[in-house]
Amino acid sequence: MSLLQDKVALITGGSRGIGAAIVERYAEQGAKVAFTYRSSAEQADAIVAAISEKGGTAKAYQSDASSFEQAEALVAQVLEDFGQIDILINNAGITQDTLMLRMSEEQWDKVINTNLKSVFNLTKQVLRPMMKNRGGSIINMGSIVGITGNAGQANYAASKAGIIGFSKSIAKEVGSRNIRCNVIAPGFIETDMTDALDEKTKAAYLANIPLRRLGKAEEVADVCVFLGSDMSNYISGQTLSVCGALNT
Ligand code: NDP
């Protein structure tokens, strides 16, 4: 059974890491996938080609999620290309880690704009089409750090905590329109983002993960399939941790 047959999904940051795994899983489950990237055009093209080869449908768009204007143009283009948007996954995100005493205004703004403002930008654009379509599922990529906080990540943790408050509010605002909004809070997942951490930090995380391993991007993507599908029709306004029990 294909869980997402013919649903149209828009996924931000689909060229690498967790986003790329979501794009792949969604296409496997029969969704028509529109996804964005910021600069990785080659990776994005390779993903589209691989999905097409398997008979799936995917299209890549270069679009900066932190830009309100670009989000507006993107959603208009996706609607023109695919006719509707059933699922929005706000996955694009960055880190600029440093202790508060050293954090510049630019590091603060960049992380808040990429991780949190982007969620506002895209959600705002899809709500009307979803209302017209009498339903939709919005999935926002948080982090357990948005729940627990983390030294050296005040900007990142604030952006991810903001996503949780935003998502609960949207769930309450548009629940009556059959639009759901949930957050996934990954723990420590193997991607370029975590590869950038030093070995000492990685070892410290690992020692605290009850499942004794890092998570895989595909394991987060599987939860996105669930929250995008009709299997989760009565789940909204929730934050689901995918962290090997790290945040327990
Ligand atoms: P990666 O760094 O591996 O990939 C990030 C993706 O986001 C890339 O596709 C990148 O595009 C895209 N992106 C970055 N900035 C923008 C932008 N301004 N506009 C559009 N796309 C953009 O990250 P992960 O896969 O690790 O992380 C994905 C999400 O999961 C993030 O929100 C992250 O905060 C969250 N997360 C990750 C965890 C982990 O352990 N990895 C843990 C908890 C949460 P391009 O390739 O063009 O740069």
XYZ file of N, CA and C and ligand atoms in Angstrom:
792
model
N 0.855 -1.201 0.000
C 0.000 0.000 0.000
C 0.891 1.252 0.000
N 0.589 2.193 -0.913
C 1.329 3.455 -0.907
C 0.603 4.441 0.001
N 1.309 4.927 0.984
C 0.658 5.758 2.010
C 0.377 7.186 1.547
N 1.083 7.612 0.477
C 0.940 9.021 0.066
C 0.541 9.139 -1.400
N -0.165 8.127 -1.908
C -0.471 8.066 -3.332
C -1.097 9.367 -3.846
N -0.420 9.999 -4.821
C -0.888 11.199 -5.519
C -1.018 12.444 -4.648
N -0.546 12.386 -3.412
C -0.525 13.614 -2.622
C 0.641 14.478 -3.119
N 0.440 15.786 -3.109
C 1.520 16.690 -3.522
C 2.198 17.242 -2.265
N 3.514 17.050 -2.195
C 4.266 17.508 -1.018
C 5.298 18.545 -1.425
N 5.390 19.603 -0.634
C 6.452 20.604 -0.801
C 7.386 20.477 0.395
N 8.657 20.219 0.103
C 9.647 19.964 1.158
C 10.804 20.954 1.011
N 11.096 21.712 2.036
C 12.225 22.646 1.931
C 13.520 21.934 2.347
N 14.617 22.331 1.710
C 15.922 21.741 2.042
C 15.967 20.260 1.729
N 15.618 19.889 0.509
C 15.547 18.476 0.141
C 16.774 17.954 -0.585
N 17.821 18.777 -0.678
C 18.979 18.368 -1.477
C 19.964 17.495 -0.713
N 19.921 17.569 0.617
C 20.891 16.804 1.417
C 20.232 16.309 2.700
N 20.915 15.406 3.395
C 20.557 15.025 4.752
C 19.131 14.526 4.935
N 18.496 14.978 5.998
C 17.149 14.524 6.345
C 16.168 14.854 5.214
N 16.292 16.061 4.654
C 15.369 16.481 3.584
C 15.445 15.561 2.379
N 16.673 15.170 2.004
C 16.840 14.277 0.847
C 16.193 12.920 1.130
N 16.334 12.442 2.371
C 15.704 11.156 2.739
C 14.179 11.273 2.698
N 13.646 12.418 3.110
C 12.188 12.611 3.066
C 11.701 12.598 1.613
N 12.436 13.315 0.762
C 12.057 13.374 -0.660
C 11.986 11.946 -1.223
N 13.022 11.167 -0.924
C 13.097 9.799 -1.440
C 11.940 8.938 -0.911
N 11.722 8.976 0.410
C 10.640 8.178 1.024
C 9.268 8.594 0.480
N 9.084 9.911 0.335
C 7.781 10.394 -0.157
C 7.528 9.898 -1.580
N 8.558 9.954 -2.412
C 8.396 9.483 -3.795
C 8.098 7.984 -3.798
N 8.786 7.229 -2.926
C 8.540 5.775 -2.819
C 7.089 5.483 -2.446
N 6.510 6.385 -1.639
C 5.135 6.180 -1.161
C 4.099 6.803 -2.093
N 4.534 7.180 -3.296
C 3.580 7.618 -4.315
C 3.273 9.102 -4.342
N 3.970 9.893 -3.510
C 3.708 11.342 -3.521
C 4.372 11.995 -4.734
N 3.803 13.125 -5.153
C 4.451 13.976 -6.144
C 5.212 15.019 -5.330
N 6.512 15.078 -5.538
C 7.348 15.845 -4.614
C 7.970 17.083 -5.261
N 7.688 18.238 -4.675
C 8.384 19.481 -5.018
C 9.332 19.762 -3.857
N 10.608 19.965 -4.148
C 11.516 20.251 -3.031
C 12.482 21.372 -3.381
N 12.977 22.020 -2.335
C 13.863 23.163 -2.552
C 15.285 22.871 -2.093
N 16.168 23.720 -2.548
C 17.552 23.730 -2.075
C 18.011 25.178 -2.121
N 19.109 25.444 -1.426
C 19.640 26.807 -1.442
C 20.732 26.926 -2.495
N 21.708 25.989 -2.480
C 22.803 26.097 -3.449
C 23.222 24.761 -4.064
N 22.759 23.630 -3.516
C 23.222 22.317 -4.011
C 22.459 21.857 -5.254
N 22.634 22.578 -6.366
C 21.874 22.270 -7.590
C 22.199 20.868 -8.115
N 23.495 20.503 -8.043
C 23.889 19.194 -8.586
C 23.228 18.048 -7.841
N 23.278 18.126 -6.487
C 22.647 17.071 -5.676
C 21.152 17.009 -5.958
N 20.533 18.195 -6.074
C 19.084 18.253 -6.295
C 18.730 17.594 -7.639
N 19.520 17.904 -8.675
C 19.260 17.313 -9.997
C 19.420 15.796 -9.960
N 20.426 15.332 -9.220
C 20.667 13.881 -9.132
C 19.487 13.190 -8.445
N 18.916 13.827 -7.429
C 17.766 13.248 -6.713
C 16.566 13.154 -7.652
N 16.326 14.229 -8.410
C 15.197 14.242 -9.355
C 15.381 13.122 -10.389
N 16.616 12.990 -10.902
C 16.885 11.970 -11.924
C 16.655 10.566 -11.365
N 17.132 10.325 -10.132
C 16.990 8.987 -9.526
C 15.512 8.642 -9.319
N 14.729 9.620 -8.897
C 13.295 9.368 -8.663
C 12.576 9.129 -9.997
N 12.909 9.924 -11.002
C 12.277 9.764 -12.322
C 12.576 8.381 -12.893
N 13.830 7.940 -12.696
C 14.236 6.625 -13.199
C 13.372 5.502 -12.626
N 12.952 5.704 -11.368
C 12.120 4.679 -10.713
C 10.636 4.887 -11.005
N 10.329 5.866 -11.881
C 8.929 6.093 -12.257
C 8.187 7.062 -11.348
N 8.917 7.726 -10.435
C 8.285 8.685 -9.520
C 8.282 10.094 -10.099
N 7.684 11.014 -9.329
C 7.600 12.412 -9.768
C 8.249 13.319 -8.733
N 9.256 14.077 -9.175
C 9.891 15.053 -8.284
C 10.410 16.214 -9.104
N 10.360 17.400 -8.505
C 10.903 18.585 -9.175
C 11.640 19.429 -8.127
N 12.805 19.941 -8.506
C 13.616 20.734 -7.569
C 13.520 22.221 -7.906
N 13.515 23.049 -6.871
C 13.409 24.497 -7.038
C 14.505 25.159 -6.199
N 15.252 26.063 -6.807
C 16.212 26.839 -6.019
C 15.440 27.967 -5.359
N 15.402 27.975 -4.020
C 14.607 28.984 -3.324
C 15.109 29.126 -1.896
N 15.390 30.351 -1.501
C 15.877 30.609 -0.141
C 14.671 30.699 0.796
N 14.549 29.716 1.688
C 13.368 29.640 2.560
C 13.258 30.839 3.507
N 14.381 31.519 3.756
C 14.331 32.651 4.685
C 13.783 33.922 4.031
N 13.569 33.877 2.720
C 13.062 35.054 2.004
C 11.555 34.953 1.796
N 10.827 35.934 2.309
C 9.364 35.942 2.170
C 8.971 35.982 0.694
N 9.641 36.828 -0.077
C 9.309 36.974 -1.505
C 9.564 35.669 -2.259
N 10.699 35.032 -1.950
C 11.012 33.784 -2.660
C 10.032 32.674 -2.283
N 9.582 32.665 -1.027
C 8.598 31.655 -0.600
C 7.276 31.861 -1.346
N 6.912 33.123 -1.488
C 5.664 33.476 -2.189
C 5.735 32.998 -3.658
N 6.865 33.308 -4.311
C 7.041 32.920 -5.718
C 7.106 31.398 -5.848
N 7.763 30.747 -4.892
C 7.900 29.287 -4.929
C 6.534 28.600 -4.877
N 5.721 28.990 -3.909
C 4.420 28.324 -3.744
C 3.546 28.567 -4.976
N 3.604 29.782 -5.527
C 2.837 30.063 -6.747
C 3.287 29.131 -7.874
N 4.607 28.933 -7.995
C 5.143 28.068 -9.063
C 4.757 26.604 -8.844
N 4.849 26.145 -7.584
C 4.499 24.743 -7.286
C 3.021 24.504 -7.573
N 2.189 25.487 -7.228
C 0.743 25.341 -7.508
C 0.493 25.291 -9.009
N 1.272 26.101 -9.754
C 1.126 26.070 -11.212
C 1.557 24.700 -11.768
N 2.651 24.171 -11.192
C 3.203 22.907 -11.703
C 2.383 21.683 -11.278
N 1.872 21.704 -10.031
C 1.245 20.490 -9.484
C -0.249 20.655 -9.168
N -0.754 21.895 -9.186
C -2.193 22.114 -8.992
C -2.658 22.239 -7.557
N -1.932 21.648 -6.611
C -2.330 21.719 -5.192
C -1.127 21.383 -4.318
N -1.248 21.673 -3.021
C -0.213 21.251 -2.058
C -0.956 20.597 -0.890
N -0.728 19.303 -0.703
C -1.386 18.578 0.386
C -0.540 18.560 1.650
N 0.775 18.558 1.448
C 1.697 18.425 2.590
C 2.826 19.444 2.429
N 3.095 20.178 3.497
C 4.262 21.071 3.524
C 5.206 20.563 4.598
N 6.464 20.362 4.251
C 7.457 20.003 5.272
C 8.523 21.090 5.317
N 8.503 21.836 6.402
C 9.504 22.881 6.619
C 10.719 22.237 7.266
N 11.635 21.802 6.421
C 12.801 21.049 6.903
C 14.094 21.862 6.861
N 14.187 22.850 5.968
C 15.450 23.594 5.800
C 15.914 24.168 7.138
N 17.187 23.996 7.419
C 17.706 24.543 8.672
C 19.215 24.589 8.669
N 19.750 25.471 9.497
C 21.213 25.599 9.623
C 21.587 25.754 11.095
N 22.871 25.571 11.389
C 23.396 25.916 12.713
C 24.521 26.944 12.528
N 24.680 27.774 13.515
C 25.849 28.678 13.597
C 26.194 28.688 15.081
N 26.802 27.587 15.548
C 26.980 27.388 16.991
C 28.118 28.229 17.560
N 27.828 28.861 18.673
C 28.876 29.531 19.445
C 28.271 29.960 20.782
N 29.139 30.171 21.766
C 28.623 30.597 23.071
C 28.062 32.013 22.967
N 27.093 32.289 23.826
C 26.368 33.568 23.779
C 27.311 34.775 23.801
N 28.363 34.685 24.619
C 29.271 35.834 24.736
C 29.937 36.172 23.405
N 30.042 35.159 22.543
C 30.704 35.376 21.246
C 29.720 35.517 20.099
N 28.429 35.301 20.339
C 27.465 35.256 19.233
C 27.230 36.652 18.651
N 27.386 36.751 17.335
C 27.168 38.044 16.685
C 25.687 38.206 16.343
N 25.292 39.427 16.078
C 23.914 39.689 15.655
C 23.639 38.952 14.349
N 24.659 38.893 13.482
C 24.489 38.208 12.194
C 24.216 36.713 12.390
N 24.955 36.086 13.330
C 24.735 34.646 13.597
C 23.334 34.401 14.156
N 22.888 35.303 15.005
C 21.523 35.194 15.545
C 20.501 35.305 14.405
N 20.623 36.383 13.628
C 19.626 36.656 12.580
C 19.594 35.544 11.524
N 20.759 35.065 11.150
C 20.823 34.058 10.087
C 20.087 32.784 10.494
N 20.334 32.357 11.731
C 19.708 31.104 12.194
C 18.202 31.299 12.410
N 17.824 32.418 12.995
C 16.384 32.659 13.228
C 15.664 32.792 11.878
N 16.272 33.493 10.942
C 15.600 33.688 9.642
C 15.506 32.391 8.833
N 16.572 31.600 8.859
C 16.560 30.359 8.078
C 15.669 29.304 8.730
N 15.730 29.187 10.052
C 15.027 28.079 10.725
C 13.596 28.428 11.124
N 13.350 29.673 11.525
C 12.025 30.020 12.075
C 11.208 30.899 11.133
N 11.831 31.955 10.617
C 11.058 32.829 9.718
C 10.616 32.046 8.483
N 11.455 31.117 8.054
C 11.115 30.281 6.892
C 9.807 29.526 7.121
N 9.600 29.097 8.350
C 8.386 28.327 8.675
C 7.161 29.234 8.542
N 7.287 30.471 8.996
C 6.228 31.473 8.789
C 6.025 31.715 7.285
N 7.146 31.950 6.579
C 7.072 32.286 5.143
C 6.276 31.241 4.350
N 6.629 29.988 4.548
C 6.014 28.915 3.737
C 4.607 28.589 4.223
N 4.432 28.556 5.539
C 3.109 28.213 6.082
C 2.092 29.231 5.608
N 2.470 30.507 5.674
C 1.548 31.576 5.254
C 1.078 31.361 3.816
N 2.005 30.936 2.967
C 1.666 30.783 1.542
C 0.796 29.562 1.255
N 0.932 28.502 2.078
C 0.173 27.279 1.736
C -1.211 27.221 2.384
N -1.450 28.067 3.385
C -2.731 27.920 4.110
C -3.948 28.115 3.211
N -3.940 29.163 2.392
C -5.109 29.388 1.515
C -5.349 28.214 0.565
N -4.307 27.790 -0.175
C -4.530 26.624 -1.041
C -4.984 25.384 -0.273
N -4.470 25.191 0.942
C -4.899 24.017 1.717
C -6.367 24.161 2.132
N -6.771 25.379 2.497
C -8.178 25.613 2.868
C -9.082 25.317 1.674
N -8.639 25.802 0.510
C -9.409 25.582 -0.716
C -9.545 24.088 -1.003
N -8.488 23.379 -0.639
C -8.396 21.939 -0.887
C -9.063 21.123 0.229
N -9.584 21.818 1.222
C -10.274 21.230 2.392
C -9.398 20.304 3.223
N -8.121 20.655 3.337
C -7.276 19.886 4.244
C -5.810 19.985 3.898
N -4.976 19.540 4.829
C -3.537 19.531 4.582
C -2.789 19.120 5.839
N -1.514 18.798 5.638
C -0.664 18.452 6.774
C 0.624 19.265 6.680
N 0.915 19.980 7.748
C 2.157 20.760 7.803
C 3.060 20.108 8.851
N 4.287 19.825 8.439
C 5.236 19.169 9.346
C 6.462 20.079 9.463
N 6.767 20.487 10.662
C 7.894 21.394 10.872
C 9.025 20.673 11.589
N 10.249 20.843 11.057
C 11.387 20.137 11.628
C 11.960 20.938 12.784
N 11.685 20.461 13.984
C 12.245 21.097 15.177
C 13.543 20.414 15.537
N 13.766 20.281 16.833
C 14.940 19.582 17.347
C 14.708 19.371 18.834
N 15.277 18.325 19.392
C 15.120 18.158 20.844
C 15.775 19.328 21.587
N 16.725 19.985 20.905
C 17.386 21.147 21.516
C 16.387 22.293 21.754
N 15.334 22.323 20.957
C 14.265 23.321 21.161
C 13.441 23.025 22.406
N 13.554 21.816 22.927
C 12.839 21.429 24.147
C 13.770 21.523 25.353
N 15.025 21.098 25.145
C 15.942 20.994 26.293
C 16.889 22.188 26.426
N 17.113 22.935 25.311
C 18.176 23.953 25.302
C 19.528 23.273 25.175
N 20.543 24.042 24.789
C 21.891 23.472 24.657
C 22.920 24.594 24.680
N 23.921 24.454 25.534
C 24.973 25.466 25.598
C 25.636 25.585 24.227
N 25.830 26.791 23.747
C 26.475 27.006 22.450
C 25.485 27.023 21.296
N 24.198 26.858 21.610
C 23.192 26.837 20.527
C 21.982 27.718 20.879
N 22.205 28.834 21.529
C 21.070 29.676 21.953
C 20.230 30.117 20.759
N 20.907 30.469 19.659
C 20.157 30.891 18.456
C 19.355 29.727 17.875
N 20.001 28.585 17.748
C 19.363 27.394 17.163
C 18.218 26.905 18.064
N 18.480 26.812 19.370
C 17.446 26.333 20.302
C 16.248 27.276 20.296
N 16.519 28.588 20.232
C 15.414 29.564 20.202
C 14.589 29.384 18.935
N 15.266 29.141 17.810
C 14.526 28.964 16.550
C 13.657 27.714 16.617
N 14.182 26.652 17.205
C 13.441 25.382 17.244
C 12.326 25.430 18.298
N 12.559 26.122 19.415
C 11.491 26.295 20.411
C 10.380 27.149 19.808
N 10.776 28.156 19.022
C 9.789 29.022 18.357
C 8.893 28.221 17.426
N 9.483 27.246 16.757
C 8.722 26.393 15.830
C 7.624 25.639 16.583
N 7.917 25.218 17.804
C 6.923 24.455 18.576
C 5.726 25.350 18.915
N 5.986 26.560 19.414
C 4.887 27.481 19.737
C 4.088 27.864 18.501
N 4.791 28.104 17.422
C 4.156 28.443 16.146
C 3.237 27.309 15.701
N 3.739 26.096 15.761
C 2.990 24.945 15.229
C 1.745 24.663 16.062
N 1.855 24.793 17.375
C 0.675 24.589 18.233
C -0.386 25.633 17.900
N 0.059 26.873 17.662
C -0.883 27.957 17.344
C -1.583 27.692 16.012
N -0.821 27.267 15.022
C -1.409 26.986 13.700
C -2.401 25.828 13.806
N -2.033 24.804 14.599
C -2.936 23.653 14.772
C -4.282 24.127 15.324
N -4.231 25.077 16.259
C -5.476 25.586 16.853
C -6.227 26.503 15.892
N -5.449 27.287 15.106
C -6.077 28.256 14.201
C -6.806 27.611 13.034
N -6.239 26.581 12.473
C -6.801 26.024 11.233
C -7.256 24.566 11.360
N -7.344 24.087 12.600
C -7.844 22.722 12.814
C -9.247 22.541 12.251
N -10.064 23.574 12.384
C -11.453 23.471 11.906
C -11.514 23.359 10.385
N -10.391 23.686 9.715
C -10.328 23.552 8.252
C -9.692 22.229 7.837
N -9.532 21.326 8.800
C -8.933 20.017 8.516
C -7.456 20.132 8.109
N -6.796 21.176 8.629
C -5.353 21.313 8.383
C -4.632 20.973 9.688
N -3.709 20.027 9.611
C -2.965 19.608 10.790
C -1.565 20.217 10.763
N -0.999 20.421 11.929
C 0.360 20.975 12.001
C 1.101 20.329 13.162
N 2.190 19.650 12.858
C 2.966 18.952 13.885
C 4.456 19.256 13.755
N 5.170 18.956 14.823
C 6.627 19.150 14.835
C 7.309 17.796 15.039
N 8.381 17.581 14.286
C 9.258 16.443 14.574
C 10.507 17.013 15.238
N 10.903 16.396 16.343
C 12.093 16.861 17.057
C 13.161 15.774 17.021
N 14.019 15.809 15.993
C 15.081 14.796 15.933
C 16.117 15.031 17.026
N 16.787 13.933 17.385
C 17.910 14.042 18.323
C 19.178 14.257 17.537
N 20.027 13.246 17.526
C 21.324 13.354 16.874
C 21.310 12.439 15.644
N 21.166 13.032 14.461
C 21.000 12.267 13.225
C 22.246 12.420 12.359
N 22.679 11.326 11.748
C 23.889 11.365 10.904
C 23.633 12.130 9.603
N 24.119 13.362 9.519
C 24.041 14.163 8.288
C 25.268 15.080 8.245
N 25.348 15.899 7.182
C 26.454 16.878 7.091
C 26.471 17.792 8.314
N 25.237 18.105 8.824
C 25.140 19.041 9.954
C 25.874 18.500 11.175
N 25.696 17.204 11.465
C 26.332 16.626 12.654
C 27.764 16.180 12.361
N 28.079 15.914 11.085
C 29.461 15.596 10.709
C 30.400 16.737 11.079
N 29.845 17.956 11.050
C 30.660 19.140 11.313
C 31.069 19.244 12.785
N 30.420 18.467 13.674
C 30.753 18.544 15.104
C 32.074 17.825 15.393
N 32.799 18.280 16.427
C 34.057 17.615 16.737
C 33.792 16.273 17.438
N 34.805 15.409 17.410
C 34.660 14.027 17.911
C 34.263 13.998 19.390
N 34.779 14.944 20.176
C 34.498 14.964 21.614
C 33.003 15.202 21.850
N 32.440 16.154 21.089
C 31.013 16.473 21.234
C 30.169 15.274 20.811
N 30.572 14.630 19.704
C 29.820 13.465 19.207
C 29.836 12.339 20.245
N 31.008 12.077 20.822
C 31.140 10.993 21.808
C 30.275 11.286 23.031
N 30.215 12.559 23.424
C 29.422 12.937 24.597
C 27.938 12.690 24.329
N 27.486 13.025 23.131
C 26.078 12.774 22.763
C 25.788 11.277 22.813
N 26.683 10.521 22.162
C 26.481 9.082 22.004
C 26.342 8.396 23.368
N 27.156 8.825 24.311
C 27.133 8.213 25.645
C 25.775 8.401 26.322
N 25.039 9.425 25.910
C 23.754 9.726 26.556
C 22.543 9.207 25.792
N 22.775 8.554 24.653
C 21.636 8.063 23.865
C 21.315 6.631 24.280
N 20.148 6.407 24.906
C 19.823 5.050 25.365
C 19.862 4.003 24.248
N 19.512 4.344 23.022
C 19.584 3.347 21.933
C 21.013 3.130 21.437
N 21.961 3.883 22.014
C 23.404 3.689 21.779
C 23.856 3.827 20.336
N 23.171 4.664 19.579
C 23.633 4.949 18.214
C 23.008 6.262 17.765
N 23.608 6.854 16.731
C 23.002 8.037 16.133
C 21.823 7.597 15.274
N 20.907 8.520 15.019
C 19.763 8.188 14.164
C 20.114 8.323 12.691
N 19.302 7.711 11.851
C 19.498 7.819 10.397
C 18.459 8.774 9.832
N 18.850 9.473 8.772
C 17.921 10.421 8.131
C 16.622 9.717 7.733
N 16.751 8.460 7.294
C 15.574 7.691 6.841
C 14.603 7.461 7.994
N 15.145 7.389 9.222
C 14.273 7.140 10.378
C 13.432 8.371 10.706
N 13.961 9.547 10.389
C 13.160 10.772 10.537
C 12.158 10.855 9.380
N 12.616 10.458 8.187
C 11.740 10.499 7.006
C 10.521 9.599 7.190
N 10.714 8.449 7.834
C 9.592 7.533 8.060
C 8.506 8.199 8.914
N 8.918 8.988 9.885
C 7.940 9.681 10.739
C 7.220 10.771 9.920
N 7.948 11.366 8.985
C 7.318 12.345 8.081
C 6.262 11.676 7.212
N 6.521 10.445 6.790
C 5.530 9.708 5.997
C 4.272 9.531 6.844
N 4.456 9.094 8.072
C 3.317 8.878 8.981
C 2.517 10.175 9.165
N 3.223 11.271 9.476
C 2.504 12.531 9.775
C 1.902 13.175 8.520
N 2.428 12.817 7.351
C 1.847 13.351 6.115
C 0.678 12.510 5.630
N 0.599 11.278 6.117
C -0.397 10.335 5.592
C -1.699 10.381 6.393
N -2.698 9.687 5.869
C -3.987 9.613 6.565
C -3.913 8.735 7.815
N -2.778 8.053 8.024
C -2.587 7.236 9.236
C -2.562 8.114 10.489
N -2.297 9.414 10.313
C -2.175 10.300 11.488
C -3.267 11.372 11.492
N -4.416 11.054 10.906
C -5.466 12.063 10.714
C -5.957 12.756 11.987
N -5.760 12.133 13.149
C -6.252 12.757 14.383
C -5.100 13.297 15.242
N -3.931 13.450 14.613
C -2.773 13.981 15.351
C -2.463 15.380 14.841
N -2.565 16.372 15.712
C -2.202 17.738 15.341
C -1.764 18.509 16.585
N -0.872 19.461 16.373
C -0.390 20.299 17.475
C 0.630 19.598 18.363
N 1.195 18.490 17.868
C 2.082 17.670 18.708
C 3.548 17.798 18.281
N 4.421 17.503 19.225
C 5.860 17.431 18.936
C 6.313 16.007 19.192
N 6.826 15.386 18.138
C 7.218 13.982 18.239
C 8.745 13.897 18.194
N 9.348 13.442 19.289
C 10.808 13.314 19.323
C 11.250 12.034 18.629
N 12.281 12.161 17.804
C 12.866 10.997 17.124
C 14.339 11.020 17.515
N 14.635 10.451 18.687
C 15.934 10.743 19.304
C 16.544 9.554 20.043
N 16.050 8.352 19.814
C 16.638 7.192 20.494
C 16.549 7.300 22.009
N 15.517 8.019 22.468
C 15.253 8.217 23.912
C 16.223 9.202 24.586
N 16.976 9.949 23.773
C 17.890 10.962 24.356
C 17.115 11.982 25.184
N 15.976 12.440 24.643
C 15.164 13.425 25.370
C 14.053 12.711 26.141
N 14.441 12.035 27.193
C 13.439 11.277 27.959
C 13.656 11.489 29.450
P 21.890 19.413 6.286
O 22.859 20.498 6.594
O 22.400 18.049 5.995
O 20.920 19.865 5.074
C 20.277 21.091 5.157
C 19.342 21.253 3.989
O 18.669 22.519 4.131
C 20.056 21.305 2.651
O 19.238 20.709 1.671
C 20.205 22.805 2.396
O 20.286 23.176 1.017
C 18.892 23.302 2.958
N 18.911 24.714 3.313
C 19.705 25.369 4.190
N 19.401 26.680 4.216
C 18.407 26.867 3.330
C 17.653 27.975 2.890
N 17.895 29.197 3.378
N 16.686 27.800 1.954
C 16.435 26.572 1.440
N 17.106 25.480 1.819
C 18.085 25.621 2.737
O 20.890 19.391 7.533
P 20.094 18.165 8.204
O 19.538 17.298 7.169
O 20.928 17.612 9.274
O 18.908 18.977 8.922
C 17.614 19.114 8.359
C 16.686 19.686 9.419
O 16.668 18.823 10.553
C 17.131 21.059 9.929
O 16.003 21.860 10.180
C 17.832 20.715 11.228
O 17.819 21.803 12.124
C 16.984 19.565 11.709
N 17.661 18.722 12.687
C 18.782 17.999 12.338
C 19.403 17.214 13.300
C 20.602 16.384 12.995
O 21.112 15.743 13.931
N 21.095 16.328 11.781
C 18.901 17.143 14.680
C 17.732 17.938 14.915
C 17.141 18.691 13.943
P 21.748 23.235 0.274
O 22.140 21.803 0.084
O 21.462 23.907 -1.017
O 22.652 23.977 1.199
